[in-house]
Amino acid sequence: KGLIPEDYLLTRLAEDVLQPKFKTKQGKARFVGKNGTCNVAHTNIREQGRFLQDVFTTLVDLKWLYTLIIFTMSFLCSWLLFGMIWWLVAFAHGDLDQRGDDFVPCVTDIHSFSSAFLFSIEVQVTIGFGGRMITEECVSAIIILIVQNIVGLVINAIMLGCIFMKTAQAHRRAETLIFSKHAVISLRNSKLCFMIRIGDLRKSMIISATVRMQVVRKSTTEEGEVVPLNQIDIHMDNPVGTNGIFLVSPLIISHVIDKSSPLYELSPTDLQHQDLEVIVVLEGVVETTGITTQARTSYVSEEILWGQRFVPTVSEDDGMYAVDYSKFGNTVKAPTPCCSAKELEAAGGIARFKLNEGVTMRTSVRRRKGAAMVRRSRLENK
């Protein structure tokens, strides 16, 4: 725990699900958890057979305990099945009876089911201790040998591939993709923006990284239809024109709150009373493995700070850029209008706000100077 600063969230690892740090409003469930898990339960699925049509994906999605049990049972059952077949071949040919020296069995040194089971293991895993071997006496034994080798190769390919995919799943790389614990709303380039911070703890890069945002909230259509989870896309402010990012150091992802934004009518007061959730999805290709990975998180109303901005984390030191992750989630107050973007635009825009702010600051400076002069005169009189 000491290796993980408390100022940022490490996806799927840093936050204890049983003891959430953010308590949402009673009766409101998160659509996506802070650790990226989707809070959706699929019930009343009648066509369960669809999962068996894609057996490999079903095996990969199973828990490790079930996967290891299936892995063990697949080999054990195949050994037992072919052990029984080899015992039947030996029984039908009469290999189990004591014969003379001129008798040629189908498989040498098979006297019971145990010896047939051991020979089945030797054939499938190609151990070949040398005591038991097949002869050219029985054509059926040769065919069974070929079939068992093919079956063994198929089982090895499926089960080893399943184990490999479980150990190299894409979400493992997402463990080192981090998001800020809070989102902030403040002015940036004279525009009211919704901002978060993302970062990557590894030196190996995420190629073609993209960020997507969505607002999930309950809405009602013009026809009166209630949509409990209405997903609305949020456009990011990227000078390149796309959602692609170069994730080498922590980046602040911003969304300009304009007329096309679902946050256009949102004010600080509304933020505390609305059931609002902003979902952030980071996707990209892992440089070392070439597998596409995805990290997710969400921000509810209580986790969005109005009038705050992130502090810088990157500094230049000895010809290199150093990143201080202890400041990853730190925020400071910033002058921000206490109204929605719609109300701000109706009142004259950011220019009017900055003008009023300057007048207020000059007035406060004059008051402080006047108070200082009064105190100085009192001391002189004394």
XYZ file of C-alpha atoms in Angstrom, residues 104-353:
250
model
C 2.672 -61.674 -30.580
C 0.353 -59.289 -28.651
C -1.057 -56.018 -29.953
C 0.686 -54.127 -27.142
C 3.427 -55.713 -25.117
C 3.368 -55.934 -21.303
C -0.355 -55.186 -20.850
C -1.748 -57.502 -18.198
C -4.502 -55.413 -16.553
C -6.403 -52.187 -16.757
C -3.670 -50.421 -14.755
C -1.031 -51.327 -17.319
C -3.396 -50.233 -20.125
C -3.947 -46.888 -18.337
C -0.193 -46.370 -17.988
C 0.295 -47.158 -21.676
C -2.416 -44.585 -22.520
C -0.501 -41.919 -20.579
C 2.757 -42.878 -22.300
C 1.165 -42.599 -25.747
C -0.570 -39.245 -25.191
C 2.276 -37.421 -23.448
C 4.964 -39.230 -25.521
C 6.926 -40.400 -22.499
C 7.790 -43.871 -23.843
C 9.442 -45.681 -20.951
C 10.187 -48.607 -23.285
C 8.520 -51.454 -21.380
C 5.261 -51.243 -23.333
C 5.058 -50.725 -27.055
C 2.690 -51.352 -29.913
C 3.337 -54.064 -32.490
C 2.235 -54.539 -36.090
C -0.017 -57.416 -35.117
C -3.271 -55.362 -34.881
C -4.360 -52.760 -37.407
C -6.977 -51.462 -34.941
C -4.250 -50.706 -32.393
C -2.367 -48.612 -34.975
C -5.522 -46.642 -35.774
C -6.209 -46.044 -32.066
C -2.609 -44.846 -31.629
C -3.068 -42.267 -34.399
C -6.437 -41.110 -33.024
C -5.112 -40.707 -29.484
C -2.136 -38.662 -30.676
C -4.438 -36.310 -32.592
C -6.826 -35.974 -29.653
C -3.920 -35.274 -27.318
C -2.578 -32.543 -29.604
C -6.013 -30.901 -29.807
C -6.419 -30.927 -26.021
C -2.922 -29.503 -25.551
C -3.584 -26.713 -28.058
C -6.915 -25.710 -26.524
C -5.939 -25.894 -22.866
C -2.477 -24.345 -23.217
C -3.941 -21.599 -25.402
C -6.587 -20.976 -22.759
C -3.980 -20.754 -19.989
C -1.864 -18.394 -22.089
C -4.799 -16.098 -22.854
C -5.796 -15.960 -19.196
C -2.280 -14.962 -18.136
C -1.904 -12.429 -20.984
C -5.323 -10.815 -20.865
C -5.498 -7.214 -21.986
C -6.926 -5.882 -18.733
C -3.714 -6.830 -16.932
C -1.931 -3.999 -18.739
C -4.677 -1.639 -17.596
C -3.548 -2.106 -13.987
C -0.874 0.550 -14.558
C -3.161 3.014 -16.352
C -4.324 5.531 -13.757
C -7.045 8.164 -13.532
C -7.388 11.112 -11.198
C -9.670 10.486 -8.257
C -11.666 13.656 -8.977
C -12.745 15.529 -12.063
C -12.667 19.322 -12.081
C -14.597 22.114 -13.803
C -12.823 25.435 -14.278
C -11.731 27.934 -16.896
C -9.133 26.930 -19.453
C -8.210 29.172 -22.368
C -11.167 31.390 -21.503
C -13.568 28.468 -21.767
C -15.433 26.552 -19.096
C -14.047 23.007 -19.248
C -14.598 19.623 -17.641
C -11.172 18.057 -16.991
C -9.637 14.812 -15.740
C -6.055 13.578 -15.572
C -4.785 10.247 -16.897
C -1.353 8.641 -16.755
C 0.664 5.494 -17.413
C 3.074 4.102 -14.831
C 5.027 1.909 -17.263
C 7.773 3.038 -19.601
C 6.409 0.870 -22.416
C 3.911 3.000 -24.269
C 0.289 2.534 -25.230
C 0.206 2.884 -29.014
C -2.711 4.691 -30.675
C -4.216 5.597 -27.323
C -7.672 7.157 -27.484
C -9.948 8.588 -24.814
C -13.733 8.613 -24.929
C -16.206 10.187 -22.511
C -19.892 9.596 -21.997
C -22.501 11.065 -19.701
C -24.905 8.490 -18.288
C -28.085 9.785 -16.697
C -31.805 9.237 -16.600
C -33.698 11.129 -19.261
C -37.164 11.386 -20.770
C -37.884 11.677 -24.488
C -40.375 14.059 -26.055
C -42.843 11.169 -26.322
C -42.649 10.499 -22.604
C -40.412 7.436 -22.812
C -38.120 7.111 -19.779
C -34.544 6.054 -20.615
C -32.918 4.941 -17.312
C -29.368 4.866 -18.720
C -29.102 7.369 -21.517
C -25.528 7.431 -22.859
C -24.455 10.742 -24.399
C -21.039 11.159 -26.017
C -18.766 13.998 -24.903
C -16.360 15.565 -27.389
C -12.824 16.216 -26.168
C -10.841 19.380 -26.878
C -7.896 18.051 -28.903
C -5.963 20.299 -31.294
C -5.196 17.295 -33.508
C -8.888 16.918 -34.241
C -9.202 13.357 -32.966
C -9.315 11.603 -29.614
C -5.786 10.195 -30.062
C -3.213 11.067 -27.389
C 0.529 10.553 -26.866
C 0.525 9.070 -23.374
C 4.133 9.419 -22.239
C 3.522 11.661 -19.240
C 0.313 12.440 -17.340
C -2.149 14.362 -19.492
C -5.137 16.526 -18.650
C -8.083 15.606 -20.848
C -10.501 18.502 -21.202
C -13.997 18.875 -22.573
C -15.230 22.338 -23.510
C -18.703 22.942 -22.093
C -20.488 24.599 -24.999
C -23.966 24.475 -26.511
C -23.457 20.926 -27.814
C -22.295 19.657 -24.418
C -24.646 17.680 -22.143
C -23.163 19.723 -19.265
C -24.187 23.056 -20.807
C -27.000 23.732 -18.325
C -25.152 22.308 -15.318
C -24.419 24.706 -12.448
C -22.666 24.053 -9.109
C -26.043 23.805 -7.395
C -27.400 21.389 -9.989
C -24.236 19.319 -9.682
C -25.062 18.449 -6.087
C -28.631 17.382 -6.811
C -28.427 15.569 -10.147
C -27.819 11.860 -10.620
C -24.982 12.388 -13.059
C -22.200 9.993 -14.013
C -19.366 10.652 -16.458
C -17.675 7.539 -17.863
C -14.100 7.728 -19.173
C -12.694 4.980 -21.413
C -8.996 4.776 -22.333
C -8.129 2.371 -25.163
C -4.894 1.524 -26.923
C -2.521 -1.165 -28.160
C 0.111 -2.535 -25.789
C 3.536 -1.890 -27.306
C 5.155 -5.100 -26.043
C 2.398 -7.595 -26.880
C 0.299 -5.908 -29.574
C -2.917 -6.647 -27.628
C -5.622 -4.008 -27.392
C -6.300 -2.950 -23.810
C -8.964 -0.808 -22.193
C -9.172 0.983 -18.849
C -12.375 2.540 -17.499
C -13.509 4.691 -14.629
C -16.397 7.000 -13.811
C -17.123 10.196 -11.913
C -20.392 10.862 -10.121
C -21.593 14.278 -8.976
C -19.790 14.092 -5.616
C -16.472 13.463 -7.386
C -16.637 16.521 -9.670
C -15.001 19.592 -8.107
C -16.212 22.983 -9.292
C -13.665 25.804 -9.383
C -10.581 23.594 -9.111
C -7.693 22.809 -11.449
C -4.894 20.236 -11.399
C -1.425 21.184 -10.253
C 1.546 20.545 -12.593
C 3.350 17.210 -12.179
C 6.082 17.479 -14.838
C 9.314 19.376 -14.226
C 12.647 19.574 -16.023
C 15.572 18.138 -14.072
C 19.129 17.670 -15.439
C 18.032 17.668 -19.059
C 15.155 15.231 -18.449
C 11.496 15.612 -17.665
C 10.587 14.227 -14.257
C 7.036 13.276 -13.261
C 6.018 13.604 -9.616
C 3.127 11.189 -9.143
C 2.571 12.369 -5.584
C 0.875 15.432 -7.123
C -1.141 13.438 -9.655
C -4.526 14.080 -8.044
C -3.772 17.379 -6.291
C -5.982 20.336 -7.159
C -5.978 24.035 -6.288
C -8.712 26.638 -6.403
C -9.118 28.581 -9.615
C -11.335 31.599 -10.401
C -14.457 30.058 -11.930
C -17.970 31.406 -12.490
C -20.507 29.950 -10.058
C -23.085 29.427 -12.791
C -23.719 27.151 -15.718
C -22.180 27.732 -19.122
C -25.609 28.665 -20.437
C -26.123 31.328 -17.766
C -22.576 32.580 -18.259
C -23.113 33.038 -21.970
C -26.397 34.837 -21.363
C -24.682 37.179 -18.883
C -22.024 38.290 -21.341
C -19.529 35.457 -21.429
C -16.095 34.963 -19.917
C -14.972 38.521 -20.707
C -17.654 39.972 -18.433
C -16.693 37.510 -15.694
